[in-house]
């Protein structure tokens, strides 16, 4: 009976159904290829648009944000490296060994390394803007305090001087860790289409601060006979540290 029913179906109908199925499969494959092509083209256009964004074409508000972040990084790392030429010699006059002087420098980076992850955890609670301003203000105050450490007497062999040096440097590193972590968040949020160039600008100013700090510190130390190295360091840092704030 089945063979009789199949035989009763016209051959033209069967061929028409097979042709319709073949056309349907071809149409689905063509649509799939077209969708893939459009998706790739869209991604390519987005990448070209992202790479073509110039920092000079940014709105004025974002230019001010980038300039503030760049100046902050420059000043912070300038203050970090400005005392490199004369601090070991000044510490030696107070009876501080070269090893201890080296650890006073090293504790800054070590503290920043440890504190940065905790700053990242506190970011959602405190907010990036508040953490940035608070960190920079805290770093500025610690920089001024470090400039005043030269007035500490060393009758006890320099123990008090060393303790305060470590305390101030660790506190300053906490401030730097806070505003540096916040600046990364601000950059990624405000410059999503040009994040690579924005980070490049920040790192450039960081390098400039580290490079110019020892040169400026050496120049200030050359006029120590007029004002005094530590006092001059205090005056200059108290001015430049508050610029970004």
Short mmCIF file of C-alpha atoms in Angstrom, two decimals:
data_model
loop_
_atom_site.label_atom_id
_atom_site.label_comp_id
_atom_site.label_asym_id
_atom_site.label_seq_id
_atom_site.Cartn_x
_atom_site.Cartn_y
_atom_site.Cartn_z
CA UNK A 1 0.00 0.00 0.00
CA UNK A 2 2.87 2.37 0.77
CA UNK A 3 4.41 1.73 -2.60
CA UNK A 4 1.05 2.38 -4.26
CA UNK A 5 0.71 5.76 -2.37
CA UNK A 6 4.26 6.82 -3.33
CA UNK A 7 3.60 5.85 -6.87
CA UNK A 8 0.47 7.97 -6.83
CA UNK A 9 2.50 11.14 -5.98
CA UNK A 10 3.49 12.91 -9.18
CA UNK A 11 7.21 13.01 -9.92
CA UNK A 12 7.11 16.76 -10.50
CA UNK A 13 5.86 17.40 -6.98
CA UNK A 14 8.73 15.43 -5.45
CA UNK A 15 11.29 17.29 -7.54
CA UNK A 16 9.71 20.63 -6.60
CA UNK A 17 9.96 19.82 -2.88
CA UNK A 18 13.61 18.78 -3.24
CA UNK A 19 14.34 21.97 -5.14
CA UNK A 20 12.67 24.07 -2.42
CA UNK A 21 14.76 22.37 0.29
CA UNK A 22 17.97 22.99 -1.65
CA UNK A 23 17.07 26.66 -2.16
CA UNK A 24 16.27 27.00 1.57
CA UNK A 25 19.64 25.53 2.57
CA UNK A 26 21.49 27.83 0.15
CA UNK A 27 19.60 30.85 1.50
CA UNK A 28 20.47 29.97 5.11
CA UNK A 29 24.14 29.53 4.25
CA UNK A 30 24.20 32.84 2.38
CA UNK A 31 22.53 34.65 5.29
CA UNK A 32 25.00 33.13 7.73
CA UNK A 33 27.97 34.21 5.61
CA UNK A 34 26.51 37.71 5.24
CA UNK A 35 26.00 37.99 9.01
CA UNK A 36 29.59 36.93 9.68
CA UNK A 37 30.87 39.44 7.12
CA UNK A 38 28.83 42.27 8.65
CA UNK A 39 30.03 41.36 12.15
CA UNK A 40 33.68 41.37 11.10
CA UNK A 41 33.19 44.66 9.28
CA UNK A 42 31.58 46.20 12.35
CA UNK A 43 34.47 45.09 14.58
CA UNK A 44 36.97 46.44 12.08
CA UNK A 45 35.17 49.79 11.96
CA UNK A 46 35.13 49.97 15.75
CA UNK A 47 38.86 49.25 15.90
CA UNK A 48 39.60 51.89 13.24
CA UNK A 49 37.40 54.41 15.06
CA UNK A 50 39.11 53.64 18.37
CA UNK A 51 42.59 53.94 16.89
CA UNK A 52 41.74 57.13 15.03
CA UNK A 53 40.65 59.01 18.19
CA UNK A 54 43.19 61.75 18.86
CA UNK A 55 43.85 63.15 22.29
CA UNK A 56 43.75 66.64 20.78
CA UNK A 57 40.16 66.09 19.61
CA UNK A 58 38.93 65.20 23.09
CA UNK A 59 36.43 67.48 24.87
CA UNK A 60 37.89 70.16 27.10
CA UNK A 61 36.73 68.37 30.24
CA UNK A 62 38.64 65.21 29.35
CA UNK A 63 41.72 67.23 28.43
CA UNK A 64 41.66 68.79 31.90
CA UNK A 65 41.28 65.35 33.48
CA UNK A 66 44.22 63.96 31.54
CA UNK A 67 46.34 67.03 32.29
CA UNK A 68 45.55 66.79 36.02
CA UNK A 69 46.46 63.10 36.12
CA UNK A 70 49.67 63.70 34.20
CA UNK A 71 50.76 66.59 36.46
CA UNK A 72 49.94 64.51 39.53
CA UNK A 73 52.12 61.63 38.37
CA UNK A 74 54.92 64.00 37.40
CA UNK A 75 54.94 65.86 40.72
CA UNK A 76 54.56 62.72 42.84
CA UNK A 77 57.51 60.92 41.29
CA UNK A 78 59.50 64.14 41.12
CA UNK A 79 59.15 64.45 44.90
CA UNK A 80 60.01 60.77 45.22
CA UNK A 81 63.34 61.08 43.37
CA UNK A 82 64.34 64.68 44.11
CA UNK A 83 66.16 63.77 47.33
CA UNK A 84 68.31 61.04 45.76
CA UNK A 85 71.43 63.21 45.23
CA UNK A 86 71.74 64.64 48.74
CA UNK A 87 69.76 62.52 51.21
CA UNK A 88 72.42 59.78 51.61
CA UNK A 89 75.03 62.43 52.39
CA UNK A 90 72.74 64.25 54.79
CA UNK A 91 71.88 60.95 56.48
CA UNK A 92 75.57 60.15 56.78
CA UNK A 93 76.16 63.41 58.64
CA UNK A 94 73.55 62.23 61.15
CA UNK A 95 75.33 58.90 61.64
CA UNK A 96 72.94 56.85 59.43
CA UNK A 97 74.50 53.94 57.57
CA UNK A 98 74.23 53.50 53.82
CA UNK A 99 72.18 50.33 54.30
CA UNK A 100 69.61 52.10 56.43
CA UNK A 101 69.47 54.97 53.96
CA UNK A 102 68.84 52.47 51.17
CA UNK A 103 65.97 50.88 53.09
CA UNK A 104 64.42 54.31 53.61
CA UNK A 105 64.23 54.58 49.84
CA UNK A 106 63.14 50.96 49.31
CA UNK A 107 60.28 51.01 51.83
CA UNK A 108 58.39 53.43 49.59
CA UNK A 109 58.10 50.99 46.66
CA UNK A 110 57.52 48.04 48.99
CA UNK A 111 54.63 49.79 50.74
CA UNK A 112 53.10 50.81 47.43
CA UNK A 113 53.34 47.22 46.20
CA UNK A 114 51.53 45.90 49.27
CA UNK A 115 48.91 48.67 49.57
CA UNK A 116 47.75 48.87 45.94
CA UNK A 117 45.51 45.75 46.02
CA UNK A 118 43.80 47.01 49.18
CA UNK A 119 43.20 50.37 47.51
CA UNK A 120 41.53 48.52 44.66
CA UNK A 121 39.18 46.80 47.10
CA UNK A 122 38.29 50.12 48.74
CA UNK A 123 37.64 51.82 45.40
CA UNK A 124 33.92 50.89 45.14
CA UNK A 125 33.36 52.14 48.69
CA UNK A 126 35.30 55.41 48.59
CA UNK A 127 34.95 56.29 44.92
CA UNK A 128 37.77 56.98 42.48
CA UNK A 129 37.58 60.78 42.73
CA UNK A 130 37.72 60.90 46.53
CA UNK A 131 40.53 58.34 46.65
CA UNK A 132 42.51 60.28 44.07
CA UNK A 133 42.23 63.63 45.88
CA UNK A 134 42.72 62.15 49.35
CA UNK A 135 45.75 60.15 48.26
CA UNK A 136 47.41 63.13 46.61
CA UNK A 137 46.71 65.41 49.58
CA UNK A 138 48.08 62.79 51.99
CA UNK A 139 51.20 62.38 49.85
CA UNK A 140 51.68 66.15 49.74
CA UNK A 141 51.49 66.49 53.50
CA UNK A 142 53.95 63.63 53.99
CA UNK A 143 56.33 65.22 51.50
CA UNK A 144 56.32 68.43 53.52
CA UNK A 145 56.89 66.48 56.74
CA UNK A 146 59.82 64.68 55.18
CA UNK A 147 61.37 68.03 54.33
CA UNK A 148 61.14 69.02 58.00
CA UNK A 149 62.96 65.95 59.28
CA UNK A 150 66.27 67.78 58.96
CA UNK A 151 65.42 69.70 62.11
CA UNK A 152 65.38 66.54 64.25
CA UNK A 153 68.35 66.38 66.57
CA UNK A 154 70.49 63.24 66.50
CA UNK A 155 71.77 63.06 70.05
CA UNK A 156 70.66 59.42 70.31
CA UNK A 157 72.68 58.29 67.30
CA UNK A 158 69.99 59.09 64.77
CA UNK A 159 67.39 56.56 65.94
CA UNK A 160 64.55 59.07 66.13
CA UNK A 161 65.50 60.49 62.74
CA UNK A 162 65.43 57.01 61.15
CA UNK A 163 62.09 56.11 62.73
CA UNK A 164 60.44 59.27 61.46
CA UNK A 165 61.99 58.79 58.01
CA UNK A 166 60.43 55.34 57.76
CA UNK A 167 57.06 56.52 59.09
CA UNK A 168 56.83 59.45 56.70
CA UNK A 169 58.02 57.45 53.67
CA UNK A 170 55.55 54.62 54.35
CA UNK A 171 52.72 57.12 54.83
CA UNK A 172 53.66 58.90 51.62
CA UNK A 173 53.67 55.58 49.75
CA UNK A 174 50.14 54.88 50.99
CA UNK A 175 48.99 58.16 49.49
CA UNK A 176 50.72 57.42 46.18
CA UNK A 177 49.20 53.92 46.06
CA UNK A 178 45.74 55.42 46.61
CA UNK A 179 45.88 58.09 43.92
CA UNK A 180 47.73 55.87 41.43
CA UNK A 181 45.08 53.15 41.71
CA UNK A 182 42.34 55.74 41.38
CA UNK A 183 44.00 57.30 38.33
CA UNK A 184 43.99 53.94 36.53
CA UNK A 185 40.26 53.65 37.15
CA UNK A 186 39.61 57.19 35.94
CA UNK A 187 41.65 56.63 32.79
CA UNK A 188 39.83 53.41 31.90
CA UNK A 189 36.44 55.08 32.46
CA UNK A 190 37.01 58.45 30.80
CA UNK A 191 39.22 57.36 27.89
CA UNK A 192 37.75 54.03 26.85
CA UNK A 193 38.33 54.70 23.13
CA UNK A 194 41.89 55.98 23.55
CA UNK A 195 42.99 54.17 26.70
CA UNK A 196 46.36 53.16 25.25
CA UNK A 197 47.35 56.72 24.40
CA UNK A 198 46.08 58.04 27.73
CA UNK A 199 48.13 55.50 29.66
CA UNK A 200 51.10 56.39 27.47
CA UNK A 201 50.81 60.04 28.48
CA UNK A 202 50.67 59.11 32.18
CA UNK A 203 53.70 56.84 31.95
CA UNK A 204 55.60 59.53 30.02
CA UNK A 205 55.07 62.07 32.79
CA UNK A 206 55.95 59.45 35.40
CA UNK A 207 59.25 58.86 33.63
CA UNK A 208 59.88 62.60 33.37
CA UNK A 209 59.38 62.98 37.11
CA UNK A 210 61.81 60.16 37.89
CA UNK A 211 64.31 61.54 35.40
CA UNK A 212 64.20 65.22 36.37
CA UNK A 213 63.94 64.64 40.12
CA UNK A 214 67.61 63.81 40.77
CA UNK A 215 68.75 66.62 38.45
CA UNK A 216 66.60 69.18 40.24
CA UNK A 217 67.60 67.78 43.63
CA UNK A 218 71.29 68.08 42.74
CA UNK A 219 70.80 71.65 41.57
CA UNK A 220 69.05 72.55 44.82
CA UNK A 221 71.81 70.94 46.85
CA UNK A 222 74.41 73.07 45.07
CA UNK A 223 72.95 76.18 46.70
CA UNK A 224 72.77 74.59 50.16
CA UNK A 225 75.25 77.11 51.54
CA UNK A 226 72.62 79.85 51.16
CA UNK A 227 69.49 78.15 52.47
CA UNK A 228 70.31 74.61 53.53
CA UNK A 229 69.63 71.43 51.60
CA UNK A 230 66.86 69.99 53.74
CA UNK A 231 65.13 73.33 54.23
CA UNK A 232 65.31 74.04 50.49
CA UNK A 233 63.91 70.59 49.80
CA UNK A 234 61.03 71.37 52.17
CA UNK A 235 60.24 74.72 50.52
CA UNK A 236 60.23 73.38 46.95
CA UNK A 237 58.26 70.23 47.74
CA UNK A 238 55.68 72.18 49.75
CA UNK A 239 55.01 74.25 46.62
CA UNK A 240 54.95 71.59 43.91
CA UNK A 241 53.17 68.92 45.94
CA UNK A 242 49.97 70.96 46.27
CA UNK A 243 49.76 71.88 42.56
CA UNK A 244 47.58 68.88 41.53
CA UNK A 245 45.31 69.25 44.56
#
